[in-house]
CSV table of C-alpha atoms in Angstrom, one decimal:
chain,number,residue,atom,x,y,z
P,1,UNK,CA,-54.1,-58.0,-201.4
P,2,UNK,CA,-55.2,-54.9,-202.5
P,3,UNK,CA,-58.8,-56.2,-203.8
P,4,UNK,CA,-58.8,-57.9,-200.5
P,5,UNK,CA,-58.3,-54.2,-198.7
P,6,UNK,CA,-60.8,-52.8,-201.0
P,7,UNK,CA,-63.7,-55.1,-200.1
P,8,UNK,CA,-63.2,-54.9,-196.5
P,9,UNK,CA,-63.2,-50.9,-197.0
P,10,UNK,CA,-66.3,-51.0,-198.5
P,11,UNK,CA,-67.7,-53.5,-196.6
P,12,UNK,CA,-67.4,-51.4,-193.7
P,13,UNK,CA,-69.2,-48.0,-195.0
P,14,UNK,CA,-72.0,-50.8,-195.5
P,15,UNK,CA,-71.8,-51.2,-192.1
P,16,UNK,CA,-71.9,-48.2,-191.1
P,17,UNK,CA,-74.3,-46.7,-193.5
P,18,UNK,CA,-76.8,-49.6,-192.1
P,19,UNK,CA,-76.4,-49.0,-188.6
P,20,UNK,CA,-77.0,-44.9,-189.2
P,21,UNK,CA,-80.0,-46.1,-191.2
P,22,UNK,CA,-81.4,-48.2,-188.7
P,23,UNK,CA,-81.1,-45.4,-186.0
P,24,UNK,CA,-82.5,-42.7,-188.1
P,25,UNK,CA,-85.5,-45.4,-188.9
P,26,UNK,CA,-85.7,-45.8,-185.3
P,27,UNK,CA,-85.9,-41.9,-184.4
P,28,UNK,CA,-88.5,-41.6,-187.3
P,29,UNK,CA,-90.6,-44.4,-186.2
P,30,UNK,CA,-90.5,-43.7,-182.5
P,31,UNK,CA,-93.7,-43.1,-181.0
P,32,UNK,CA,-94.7,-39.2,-179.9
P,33,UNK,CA,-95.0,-39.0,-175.8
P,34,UNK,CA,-97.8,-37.1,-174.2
P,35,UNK,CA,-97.3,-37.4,-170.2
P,36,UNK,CA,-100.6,-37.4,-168.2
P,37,UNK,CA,-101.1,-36.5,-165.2
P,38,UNK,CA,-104.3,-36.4,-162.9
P,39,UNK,CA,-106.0,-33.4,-160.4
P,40,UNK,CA,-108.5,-35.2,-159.1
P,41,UNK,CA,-108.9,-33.0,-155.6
P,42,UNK,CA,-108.5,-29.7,-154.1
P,43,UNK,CA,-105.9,-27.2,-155.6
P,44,UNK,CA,-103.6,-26.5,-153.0
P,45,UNK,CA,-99.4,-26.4,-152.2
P,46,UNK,CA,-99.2,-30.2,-152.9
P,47,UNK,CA,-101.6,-29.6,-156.3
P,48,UNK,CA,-98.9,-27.0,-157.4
P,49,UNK,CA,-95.9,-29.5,-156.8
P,50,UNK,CA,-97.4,-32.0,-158.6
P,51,UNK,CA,-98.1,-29.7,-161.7
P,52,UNK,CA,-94.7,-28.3,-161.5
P,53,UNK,CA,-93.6,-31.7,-161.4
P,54,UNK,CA,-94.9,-33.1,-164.0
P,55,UNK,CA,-94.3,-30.2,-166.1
P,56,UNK,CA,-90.6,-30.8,-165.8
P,57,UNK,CA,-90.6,-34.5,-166.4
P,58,UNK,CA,-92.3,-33.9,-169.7
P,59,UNK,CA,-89.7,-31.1,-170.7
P,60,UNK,CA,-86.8,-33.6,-169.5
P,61,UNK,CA,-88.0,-36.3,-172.2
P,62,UNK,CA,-89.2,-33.6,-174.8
P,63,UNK,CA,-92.3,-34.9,-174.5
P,64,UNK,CA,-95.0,-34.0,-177.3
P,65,UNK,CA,-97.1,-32.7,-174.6
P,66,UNK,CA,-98.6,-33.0,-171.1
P,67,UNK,CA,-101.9,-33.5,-170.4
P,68,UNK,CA,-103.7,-32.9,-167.9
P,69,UNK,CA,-107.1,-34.9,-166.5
P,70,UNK,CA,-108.8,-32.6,-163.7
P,71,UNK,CA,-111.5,-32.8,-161.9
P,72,UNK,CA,-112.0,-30.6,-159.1
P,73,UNK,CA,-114.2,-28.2,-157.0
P,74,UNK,CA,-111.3,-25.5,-156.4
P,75,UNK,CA,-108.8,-24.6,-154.1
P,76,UNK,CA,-106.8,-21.8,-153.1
P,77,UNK,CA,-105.9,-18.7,-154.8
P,78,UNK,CA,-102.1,-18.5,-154.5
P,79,UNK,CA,-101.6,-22.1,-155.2
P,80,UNK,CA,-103.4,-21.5,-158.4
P,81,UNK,CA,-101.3,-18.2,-159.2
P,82,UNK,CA,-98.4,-20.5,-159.0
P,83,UNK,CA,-99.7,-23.6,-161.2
P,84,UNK,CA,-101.3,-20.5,-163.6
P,85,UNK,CA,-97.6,-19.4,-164.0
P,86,UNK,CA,-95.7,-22.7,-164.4
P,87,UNK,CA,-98.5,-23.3,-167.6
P,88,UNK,CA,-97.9,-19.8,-169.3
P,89,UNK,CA,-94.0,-20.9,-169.0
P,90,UNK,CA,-94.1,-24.6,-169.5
P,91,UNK,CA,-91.4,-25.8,-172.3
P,92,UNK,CA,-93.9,-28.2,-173.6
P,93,UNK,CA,-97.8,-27.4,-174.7
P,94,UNK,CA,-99.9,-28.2,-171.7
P,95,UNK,CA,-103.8,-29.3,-172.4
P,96,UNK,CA,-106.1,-29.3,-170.1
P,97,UNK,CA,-109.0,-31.9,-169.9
P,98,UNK,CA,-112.0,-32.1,-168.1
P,99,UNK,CA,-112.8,-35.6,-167.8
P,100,UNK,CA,-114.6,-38.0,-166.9
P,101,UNK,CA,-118.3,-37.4,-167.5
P,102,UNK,CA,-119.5,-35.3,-164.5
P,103,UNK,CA,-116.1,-33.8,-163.4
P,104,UNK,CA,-115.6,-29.8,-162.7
P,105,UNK,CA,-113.5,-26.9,-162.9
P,106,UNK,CA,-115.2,-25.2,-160.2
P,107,UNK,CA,-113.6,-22.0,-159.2
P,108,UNK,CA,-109.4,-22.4,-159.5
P,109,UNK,CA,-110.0,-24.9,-161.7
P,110,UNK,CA,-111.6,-22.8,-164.2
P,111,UNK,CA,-108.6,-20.2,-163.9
P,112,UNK,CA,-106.0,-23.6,-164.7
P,113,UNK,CA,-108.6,-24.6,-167.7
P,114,UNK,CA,-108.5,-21.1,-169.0
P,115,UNK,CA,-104.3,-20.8,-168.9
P,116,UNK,CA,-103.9,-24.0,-170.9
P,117,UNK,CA,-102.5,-24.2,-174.5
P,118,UNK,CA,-105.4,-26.5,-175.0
P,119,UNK,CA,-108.7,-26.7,-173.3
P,120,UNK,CA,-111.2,-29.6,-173.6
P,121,UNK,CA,-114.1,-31.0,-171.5
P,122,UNK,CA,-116.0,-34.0,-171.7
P,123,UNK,CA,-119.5,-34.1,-172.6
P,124,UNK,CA,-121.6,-33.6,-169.2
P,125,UNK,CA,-118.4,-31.7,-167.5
P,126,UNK,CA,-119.1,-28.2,-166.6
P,127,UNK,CA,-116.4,-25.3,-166.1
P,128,UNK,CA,-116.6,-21.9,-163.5
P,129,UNK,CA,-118.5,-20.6,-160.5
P,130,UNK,CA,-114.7,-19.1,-159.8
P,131,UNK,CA,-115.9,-16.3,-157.7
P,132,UNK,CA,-113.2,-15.4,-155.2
P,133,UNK,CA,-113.2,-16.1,-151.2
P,134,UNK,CA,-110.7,-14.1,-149.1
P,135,UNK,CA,-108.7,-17.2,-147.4
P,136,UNK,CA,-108.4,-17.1,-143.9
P,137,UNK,CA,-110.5,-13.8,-143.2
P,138,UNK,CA,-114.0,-12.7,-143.8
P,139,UNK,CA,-114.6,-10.1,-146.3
P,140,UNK,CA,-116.3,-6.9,-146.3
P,141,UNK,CA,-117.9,-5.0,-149.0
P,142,UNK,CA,-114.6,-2.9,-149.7
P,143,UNK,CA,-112.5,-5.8,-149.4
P,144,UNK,CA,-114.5,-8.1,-151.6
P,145,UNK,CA,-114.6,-5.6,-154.7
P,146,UNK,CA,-110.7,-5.5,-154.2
P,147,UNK,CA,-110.2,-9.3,-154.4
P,148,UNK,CA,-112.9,-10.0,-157.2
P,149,UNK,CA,-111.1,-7.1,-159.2
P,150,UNK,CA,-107.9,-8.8,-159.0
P,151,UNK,CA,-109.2,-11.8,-159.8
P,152,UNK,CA,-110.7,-10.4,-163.0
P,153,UNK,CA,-107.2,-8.5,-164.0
P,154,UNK,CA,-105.5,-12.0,-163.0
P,155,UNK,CA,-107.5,-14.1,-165.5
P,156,UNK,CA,-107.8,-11.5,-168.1
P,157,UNK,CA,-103.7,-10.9,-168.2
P,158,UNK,CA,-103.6,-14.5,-169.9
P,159,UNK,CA,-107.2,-15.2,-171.4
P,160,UNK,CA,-106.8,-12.4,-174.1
P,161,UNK,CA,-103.3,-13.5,-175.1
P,162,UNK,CA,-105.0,-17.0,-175.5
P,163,UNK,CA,-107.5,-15.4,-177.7
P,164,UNK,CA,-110.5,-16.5,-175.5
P,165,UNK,CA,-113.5,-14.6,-174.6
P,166,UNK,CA,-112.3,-12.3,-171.5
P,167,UNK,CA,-115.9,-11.6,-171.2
P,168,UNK,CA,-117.6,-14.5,-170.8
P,169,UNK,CA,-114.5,-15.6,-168.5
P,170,UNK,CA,-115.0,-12.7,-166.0
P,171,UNK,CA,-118.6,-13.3,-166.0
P,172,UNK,CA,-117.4,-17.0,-163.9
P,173,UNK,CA,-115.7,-14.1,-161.4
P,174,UNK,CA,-118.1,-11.5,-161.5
P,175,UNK,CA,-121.5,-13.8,-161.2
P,176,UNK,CA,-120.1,-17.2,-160.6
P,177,UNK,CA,-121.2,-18.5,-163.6
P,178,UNK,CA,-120.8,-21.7,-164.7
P,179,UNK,CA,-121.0,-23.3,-168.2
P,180,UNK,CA,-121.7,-26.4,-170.2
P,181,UNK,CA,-119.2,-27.9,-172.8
P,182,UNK,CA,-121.6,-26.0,-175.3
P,183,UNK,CA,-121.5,-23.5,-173.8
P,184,UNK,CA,-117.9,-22.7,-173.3
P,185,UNK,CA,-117.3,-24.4,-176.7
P,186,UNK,CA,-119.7,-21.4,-178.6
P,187,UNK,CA,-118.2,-18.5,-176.0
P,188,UNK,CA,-114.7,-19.6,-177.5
P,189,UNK,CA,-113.6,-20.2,-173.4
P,190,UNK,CA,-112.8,-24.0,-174.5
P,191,UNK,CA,-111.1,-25.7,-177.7
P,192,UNK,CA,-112.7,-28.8,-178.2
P,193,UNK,CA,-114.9,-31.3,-176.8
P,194,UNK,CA,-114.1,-35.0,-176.8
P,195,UNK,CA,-115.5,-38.0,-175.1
P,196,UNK,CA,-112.4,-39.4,-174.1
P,197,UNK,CA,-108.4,-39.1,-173.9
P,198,UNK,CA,-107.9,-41.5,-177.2
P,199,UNK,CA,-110.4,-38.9,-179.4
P,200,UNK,CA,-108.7,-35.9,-178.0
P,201,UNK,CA,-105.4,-36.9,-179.0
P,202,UNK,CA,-106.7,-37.5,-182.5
P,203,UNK,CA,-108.5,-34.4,-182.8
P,204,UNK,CA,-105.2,-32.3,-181.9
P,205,UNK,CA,-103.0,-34.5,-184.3
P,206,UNK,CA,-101.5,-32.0,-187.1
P,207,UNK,CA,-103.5,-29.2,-185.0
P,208,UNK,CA,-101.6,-25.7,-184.8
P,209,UNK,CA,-101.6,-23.8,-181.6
P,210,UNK,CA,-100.2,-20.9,-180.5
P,211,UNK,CA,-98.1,-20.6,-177.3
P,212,UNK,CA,-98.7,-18.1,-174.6
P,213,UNK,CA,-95.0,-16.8,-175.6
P,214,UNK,CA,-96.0,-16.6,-179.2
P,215,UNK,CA,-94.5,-19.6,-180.8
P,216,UNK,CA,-96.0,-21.5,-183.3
P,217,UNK,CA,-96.5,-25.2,-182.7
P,218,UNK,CA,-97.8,-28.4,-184.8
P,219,UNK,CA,-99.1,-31.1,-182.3
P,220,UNK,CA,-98.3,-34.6,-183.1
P,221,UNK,CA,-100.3,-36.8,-181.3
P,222,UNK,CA,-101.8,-39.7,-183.2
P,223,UNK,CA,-100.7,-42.9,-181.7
P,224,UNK,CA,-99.0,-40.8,-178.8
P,225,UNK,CA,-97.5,-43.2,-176.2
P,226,UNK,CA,-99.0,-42.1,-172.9
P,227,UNK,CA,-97.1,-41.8,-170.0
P,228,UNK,CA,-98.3,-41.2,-166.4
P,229,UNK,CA,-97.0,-38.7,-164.0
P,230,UNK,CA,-97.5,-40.3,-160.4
P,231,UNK,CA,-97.4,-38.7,-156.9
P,232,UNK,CA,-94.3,-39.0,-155.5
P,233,UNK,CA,-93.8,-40.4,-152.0
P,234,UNK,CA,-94.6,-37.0,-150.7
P,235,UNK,CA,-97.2,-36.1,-152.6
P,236,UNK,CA,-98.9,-38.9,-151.9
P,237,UNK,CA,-98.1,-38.7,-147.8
P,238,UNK,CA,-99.2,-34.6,-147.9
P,239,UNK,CA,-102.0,-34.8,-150.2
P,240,UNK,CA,-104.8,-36.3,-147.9
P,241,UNK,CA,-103.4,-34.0,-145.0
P,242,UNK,CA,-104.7,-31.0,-147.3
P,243,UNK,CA,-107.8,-32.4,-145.9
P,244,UNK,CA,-108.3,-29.7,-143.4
P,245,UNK,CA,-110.6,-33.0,-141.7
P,246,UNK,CA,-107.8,-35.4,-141.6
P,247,UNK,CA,-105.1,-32.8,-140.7
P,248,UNK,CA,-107.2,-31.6,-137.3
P,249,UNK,CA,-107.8,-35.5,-136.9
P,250,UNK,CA,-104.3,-36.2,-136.6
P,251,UNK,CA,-103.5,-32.8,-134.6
P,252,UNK,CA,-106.0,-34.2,-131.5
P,253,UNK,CA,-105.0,-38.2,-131.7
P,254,UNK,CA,-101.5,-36.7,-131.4
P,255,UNK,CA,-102.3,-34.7,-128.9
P,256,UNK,CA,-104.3,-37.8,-126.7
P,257,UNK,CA,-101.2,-39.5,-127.4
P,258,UNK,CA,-98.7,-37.0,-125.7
P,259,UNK,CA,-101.4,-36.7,-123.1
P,260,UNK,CA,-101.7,-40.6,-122.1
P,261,UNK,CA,-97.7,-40.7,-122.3
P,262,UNK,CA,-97.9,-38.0,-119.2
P,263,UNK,CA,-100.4,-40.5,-116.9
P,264,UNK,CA,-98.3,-43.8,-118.1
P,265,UNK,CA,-94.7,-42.1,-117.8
P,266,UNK,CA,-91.9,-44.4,-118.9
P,267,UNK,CA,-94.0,-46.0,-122.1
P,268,UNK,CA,-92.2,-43.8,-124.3
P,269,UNK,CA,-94.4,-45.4,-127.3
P,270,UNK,CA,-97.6,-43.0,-126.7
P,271,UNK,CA,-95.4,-40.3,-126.7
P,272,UNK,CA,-93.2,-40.3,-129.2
P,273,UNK,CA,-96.2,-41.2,-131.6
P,274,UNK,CA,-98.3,-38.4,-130.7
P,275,UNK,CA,-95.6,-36.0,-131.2
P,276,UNK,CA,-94.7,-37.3,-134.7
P,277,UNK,CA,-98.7,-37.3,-135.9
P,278,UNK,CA,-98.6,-33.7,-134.3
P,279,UNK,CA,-95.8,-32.1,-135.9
P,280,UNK,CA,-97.1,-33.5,-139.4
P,281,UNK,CA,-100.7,-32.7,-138.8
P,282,UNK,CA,-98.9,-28.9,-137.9
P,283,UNK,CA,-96.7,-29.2,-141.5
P,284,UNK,CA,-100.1,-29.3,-142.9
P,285,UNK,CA,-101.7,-27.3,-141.6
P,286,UNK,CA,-99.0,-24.6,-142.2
P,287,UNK,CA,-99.8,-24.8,-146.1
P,288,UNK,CA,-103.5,-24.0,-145.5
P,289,UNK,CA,-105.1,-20.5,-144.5
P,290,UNK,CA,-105.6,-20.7,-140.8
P,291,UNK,CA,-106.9,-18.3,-138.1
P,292,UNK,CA,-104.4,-17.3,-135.9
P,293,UNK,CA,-107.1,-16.5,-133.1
P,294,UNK,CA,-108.7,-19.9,-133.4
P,295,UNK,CA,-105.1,-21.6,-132.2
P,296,UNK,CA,-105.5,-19.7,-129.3
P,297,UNK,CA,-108.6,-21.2,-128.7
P,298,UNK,CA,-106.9,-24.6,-129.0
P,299,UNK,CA,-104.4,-23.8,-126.6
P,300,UNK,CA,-106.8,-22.1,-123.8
P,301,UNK,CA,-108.6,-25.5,-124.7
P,302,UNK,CA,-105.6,-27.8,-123.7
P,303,UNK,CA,-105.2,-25.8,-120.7
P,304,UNK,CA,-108.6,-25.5,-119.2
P,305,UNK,CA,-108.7,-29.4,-119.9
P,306,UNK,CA,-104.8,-30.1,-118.3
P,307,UNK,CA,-105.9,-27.7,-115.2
P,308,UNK,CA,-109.0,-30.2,-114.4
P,309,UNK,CA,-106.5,-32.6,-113.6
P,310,UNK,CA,-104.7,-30.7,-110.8
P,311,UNK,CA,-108.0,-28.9,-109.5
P,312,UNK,CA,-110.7,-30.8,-109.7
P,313,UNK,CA,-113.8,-29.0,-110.6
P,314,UNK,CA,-116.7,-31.6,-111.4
P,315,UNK,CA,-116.1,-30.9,-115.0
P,316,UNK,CA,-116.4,-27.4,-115.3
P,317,UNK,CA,-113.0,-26.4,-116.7
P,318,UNK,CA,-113.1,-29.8,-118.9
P,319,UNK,CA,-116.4,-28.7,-120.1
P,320,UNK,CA,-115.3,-25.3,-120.9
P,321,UNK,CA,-112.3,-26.2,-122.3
P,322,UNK,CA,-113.7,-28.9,-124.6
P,323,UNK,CA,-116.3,-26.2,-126.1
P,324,UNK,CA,-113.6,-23.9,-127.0
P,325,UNK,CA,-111.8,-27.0,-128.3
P,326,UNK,CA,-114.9,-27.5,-130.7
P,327,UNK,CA,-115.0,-23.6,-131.9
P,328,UNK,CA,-111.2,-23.6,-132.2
P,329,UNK,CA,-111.0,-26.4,-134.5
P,330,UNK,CA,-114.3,-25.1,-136.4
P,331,UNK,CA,-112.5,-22.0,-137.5
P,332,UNK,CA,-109.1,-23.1,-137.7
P,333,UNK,CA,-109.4,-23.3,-141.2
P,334,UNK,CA,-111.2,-20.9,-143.3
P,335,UNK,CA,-110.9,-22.0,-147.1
P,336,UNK,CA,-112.6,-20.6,-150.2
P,337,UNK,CA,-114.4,-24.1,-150.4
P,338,UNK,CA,-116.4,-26.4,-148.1
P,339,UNK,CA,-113.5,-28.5,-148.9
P,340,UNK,CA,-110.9,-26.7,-147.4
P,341,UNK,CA,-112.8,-26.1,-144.4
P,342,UNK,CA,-113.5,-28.1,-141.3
P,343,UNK,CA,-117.0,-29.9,-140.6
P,344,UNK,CA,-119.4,-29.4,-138.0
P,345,UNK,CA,-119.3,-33.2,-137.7
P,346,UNK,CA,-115.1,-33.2,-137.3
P,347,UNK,CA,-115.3,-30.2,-135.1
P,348,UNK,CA,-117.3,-31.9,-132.4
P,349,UNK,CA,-116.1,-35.6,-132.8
P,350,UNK,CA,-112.3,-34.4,-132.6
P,351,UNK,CA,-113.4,-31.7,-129.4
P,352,UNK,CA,-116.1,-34.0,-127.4
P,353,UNK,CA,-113.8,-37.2,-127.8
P,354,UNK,CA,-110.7,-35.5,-126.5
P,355,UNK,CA,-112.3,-33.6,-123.8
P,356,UNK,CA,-114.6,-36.8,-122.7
P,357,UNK,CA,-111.2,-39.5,-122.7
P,358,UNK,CA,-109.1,-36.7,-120.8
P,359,UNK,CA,-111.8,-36.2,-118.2
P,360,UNK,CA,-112.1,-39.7,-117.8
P,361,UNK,CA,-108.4,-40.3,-117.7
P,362,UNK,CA,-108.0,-37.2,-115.5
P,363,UNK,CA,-111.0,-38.5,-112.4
P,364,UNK,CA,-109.2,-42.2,-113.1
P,365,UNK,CA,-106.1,-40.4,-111.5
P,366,UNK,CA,-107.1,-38.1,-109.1
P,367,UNK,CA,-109.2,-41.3,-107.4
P,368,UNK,CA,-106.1,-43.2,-107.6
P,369,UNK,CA,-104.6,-40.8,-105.6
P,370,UNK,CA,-107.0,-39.8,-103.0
P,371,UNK,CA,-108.7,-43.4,-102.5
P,372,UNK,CA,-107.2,-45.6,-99.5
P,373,UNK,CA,-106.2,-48.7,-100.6
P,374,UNK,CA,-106.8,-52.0,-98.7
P,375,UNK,CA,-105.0,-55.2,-98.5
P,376,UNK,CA,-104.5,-57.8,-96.3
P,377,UNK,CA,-106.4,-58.7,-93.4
P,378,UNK,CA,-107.8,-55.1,-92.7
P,379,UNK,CA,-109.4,-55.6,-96.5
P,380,UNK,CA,-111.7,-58.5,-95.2
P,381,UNK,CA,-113.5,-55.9,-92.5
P,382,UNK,CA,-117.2,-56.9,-93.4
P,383,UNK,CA,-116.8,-59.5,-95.9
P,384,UNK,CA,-118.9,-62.5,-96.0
P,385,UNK,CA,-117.4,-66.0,-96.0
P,386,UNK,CA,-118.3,-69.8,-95.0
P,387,UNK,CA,-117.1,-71.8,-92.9
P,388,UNK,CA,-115.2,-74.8,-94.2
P,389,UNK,CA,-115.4,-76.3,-90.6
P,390,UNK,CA,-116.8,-76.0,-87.3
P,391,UNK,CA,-115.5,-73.1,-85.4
P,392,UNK,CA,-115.5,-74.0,-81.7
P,393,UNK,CA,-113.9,-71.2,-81.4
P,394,UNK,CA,-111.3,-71.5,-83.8
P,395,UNK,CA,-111.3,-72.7,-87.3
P,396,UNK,CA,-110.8,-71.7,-90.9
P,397,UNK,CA,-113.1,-70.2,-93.6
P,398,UNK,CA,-113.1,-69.0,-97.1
P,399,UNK,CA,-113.8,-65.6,-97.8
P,400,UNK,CA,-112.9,-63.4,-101.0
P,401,UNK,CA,-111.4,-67.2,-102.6
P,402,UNK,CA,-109.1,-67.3,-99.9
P,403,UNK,CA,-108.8,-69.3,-96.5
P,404,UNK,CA,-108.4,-67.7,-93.6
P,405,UNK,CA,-108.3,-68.7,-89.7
P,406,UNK,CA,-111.1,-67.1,-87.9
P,407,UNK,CA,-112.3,-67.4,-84.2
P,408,UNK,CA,-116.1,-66.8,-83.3
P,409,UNK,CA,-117.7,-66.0,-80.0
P,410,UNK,CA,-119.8,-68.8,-80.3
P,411,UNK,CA,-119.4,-72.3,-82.2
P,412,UNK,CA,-120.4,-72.2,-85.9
P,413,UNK,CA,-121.6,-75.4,-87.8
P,414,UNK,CA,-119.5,-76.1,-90.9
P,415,UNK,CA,-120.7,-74.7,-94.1
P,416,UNK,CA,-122.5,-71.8,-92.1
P,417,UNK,CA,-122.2,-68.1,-93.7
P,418,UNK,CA,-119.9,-65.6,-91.0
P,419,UNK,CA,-119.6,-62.0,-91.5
P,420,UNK,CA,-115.6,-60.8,-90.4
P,421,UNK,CA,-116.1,-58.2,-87.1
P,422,UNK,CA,-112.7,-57.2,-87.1
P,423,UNK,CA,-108.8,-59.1,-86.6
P,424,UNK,CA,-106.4,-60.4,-84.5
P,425,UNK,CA,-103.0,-60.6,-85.8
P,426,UNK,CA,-103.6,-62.6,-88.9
P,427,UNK,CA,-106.6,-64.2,-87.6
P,428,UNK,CA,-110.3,-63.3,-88.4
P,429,UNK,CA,-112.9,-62.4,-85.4
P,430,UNK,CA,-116.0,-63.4,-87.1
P,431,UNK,CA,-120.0,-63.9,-86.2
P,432,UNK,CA,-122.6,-66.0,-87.2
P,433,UNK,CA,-124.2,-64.1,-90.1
P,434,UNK,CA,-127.5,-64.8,-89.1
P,435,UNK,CA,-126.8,-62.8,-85.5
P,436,UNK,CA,-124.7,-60.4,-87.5
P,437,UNK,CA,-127.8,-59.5,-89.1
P,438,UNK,CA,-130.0,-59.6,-86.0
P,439,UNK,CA,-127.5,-57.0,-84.4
């Protein structure tokens, strides 16, 4: 019995000493995880989510890393002040990596390539031109010096910690200048250069780095599983609106929409619709630098085009209206890159179109209105018909696809053509149209 309680005892620690050995195997064996996530567009509000995002999924799992693809032409300043301080106080090592072959870090994206704990670029990338443009204003000399000097104390509060060349940095500021991978790679601005994700990850296995805070830390990234950060729901709703383009777009089919609902009352559809796409196209347009004088432009716009309908004035206010439509919307947005600006081409598309279907709509109406309609018998006043018998006087004919009785003054062969004179009652006084014609 007590052999018997002996064996089981021991059996058990051999249980247990297994299973503990199994899960420590497990933990040891368990591949590293690097979460990845991609900037392929402007840097904006909905860029700074994501980052911030991502940032914190990668914390949650104690991820080895998270890197970051990019490719991008810019964006806006205090977006990238934001997504600058999320990497100097990320929990995790963030490396940034300009890839593919041909991508950017044109202006922001230089500032987010030169906050990372890492920065590599792809062979034929290229890295700067970060000169700063006052969003949402023009700039004068005094102005300008400001702004560029705070951009230069902005990027050199975090590229001297890094170790980097502050010079060569500012000179991207100063002078727009942009570099090759060799060339950022010899100005010490860069850490590596790699061909693809794969050969990074091997060239920073067992590499030590130095976070912005000061800690030491050994990357382990051979064999890293990758894991990709995608857009949320709302990220990837928002993102294209950042599209100054697609935002003003939306803005004017919304607006045609609430417009049409006001000439076909009771449809509801139009209307709800139009104000939906217009408070969204609003929502994104609220994130971006805007002109507050060019929305009164759009408004005067809308009015001018709205009075045309209740005094007609053969297109003048509609005409005036829809050019300050087209100015409005050309400056609504005034971002530091063509790409956070509206087009010429959007500008006049969005203002003719809406100014051309709400004239049309609006003359549609007022004729409506102010033309007499005819129906009946007093419609047939000078129509031509034929006569589907002999009218001697009285007989019938067909006129508009309809028979009607008609008498005539004089008899009139079957299958003759009469012109109607005028009406009786319900019956047609007609004439021979050969007299008619002689009359």
């Amino acid at each position: 019995m007590t052999l018997s309680r002996e064996c089981c005892f021991r059996l058990l620690l051999a249980l247990w000493f297994l299973a503990f050995s199994c899960i420590a195997l497990g933990a040891q064996s368990r591949a590293p995880q690097v979460y990845v996530l991609h900037l392929n567009d402007t840097i904006q509000p909905i860029s700074a989510d994501y980052l911030a995002r991502g940032i914190n999924e990668a914390s949650r799992a104690h991820a080895e890393a998270l890197l970051v693809e990019m490719n991008t032409p810019g964006g806006l300043l205090a977006s990238t002040r934001f997504m600058v301080h999320d990497i100097l106080s990320s929990p995790v090592p963030v490396i940034f990596y300009i890839a593919p072959t041909g991508s950017r870090a044109g202006s922001a994206g230089f500032f987010l390539l030169e906050a990372a704990d890492v920065a590599a670029m792809a062979p034929g990338t290229e890295a700067g031109a970060s000169h700063p443009i006052l969003e949402g204003q023009s700039m004068g000399a005094t102005l300008k010096e400001k702004i560029t000097n705070d951009a230069m104390a902005f990027l050199r509060s975090y590229v001297a910690p890094r170790g980097r060349n502050v010079d060569a940095a500012q000179e991207a500021v100063l002078h727009s200048k942009s570099y090759t991978p060799q060339e950022a790679l010899s100005l010490h601005l860069i850490d590596l250069i790699e061909p693809s994700t794969p050969a990074l990850l091997g060239a920073l296995n067992g590499r030590a780095i130095t976070r912005f805070n000061g800690q030491q830390v050994v990357l382990h990234t051979a064999g890293a599983q990758l894991v990709d950060v995608t857009p949320s729901f709302r990220e990837r709703v928002f993102d294209p609106l950042m599209d100054p383009n697609v935002a003003v777009l939306i803005l004017i089919t919304g607006a045609l929409l609430i417009y049409l609902e006001f000439h076909i009352p009771g449809t509801i559809v139009p209307g709800a619709l139009g104000t939906l796409l217009v408070v969204i196209a609003l929502f994104a347009l609220n994130m971006l630098p805007v002109h507050d004088a060019s929305w009164l432009l759009i408004v005067a716009a809308f009015v001018l085009i709205l009075l045309e309908a209740k005094f007609p004035s053969h297109g003048i206010l509609a005409g005036l209206g829809t050019v300050l439509l087209v100015v409005g919307l050309l400056t609504l947005v005034n971002g530091p890159i063509p790409q956070l600006r509206v087009q010429l081409a959007t500008a006049l598309a969005a203002g003719l179109g809406f100014g051309i279907i709400t004239t049309i709509l609006v003359r549609a109406a007022w004729r409506a209105r102010h033309n007499k309609i005819m129906t009946g018998p007093a419609a047939m006043l000078g129509a031509i018909g034929i006569a589907q018998e002999e009218l001697a006087p009285r007989g019938q004919i067909l006129v508009h696809g309809e028979l009607w009785f008609a008498e005539a003054p004089q008899p009139i062969p079957a299958g003759a053509h009469v012109k109607v004179t005028g009406l009786r009652g319900l019956t047609l006084q007609v004439q021979s149209l050969s007299e008619a014609t002689a009359t």
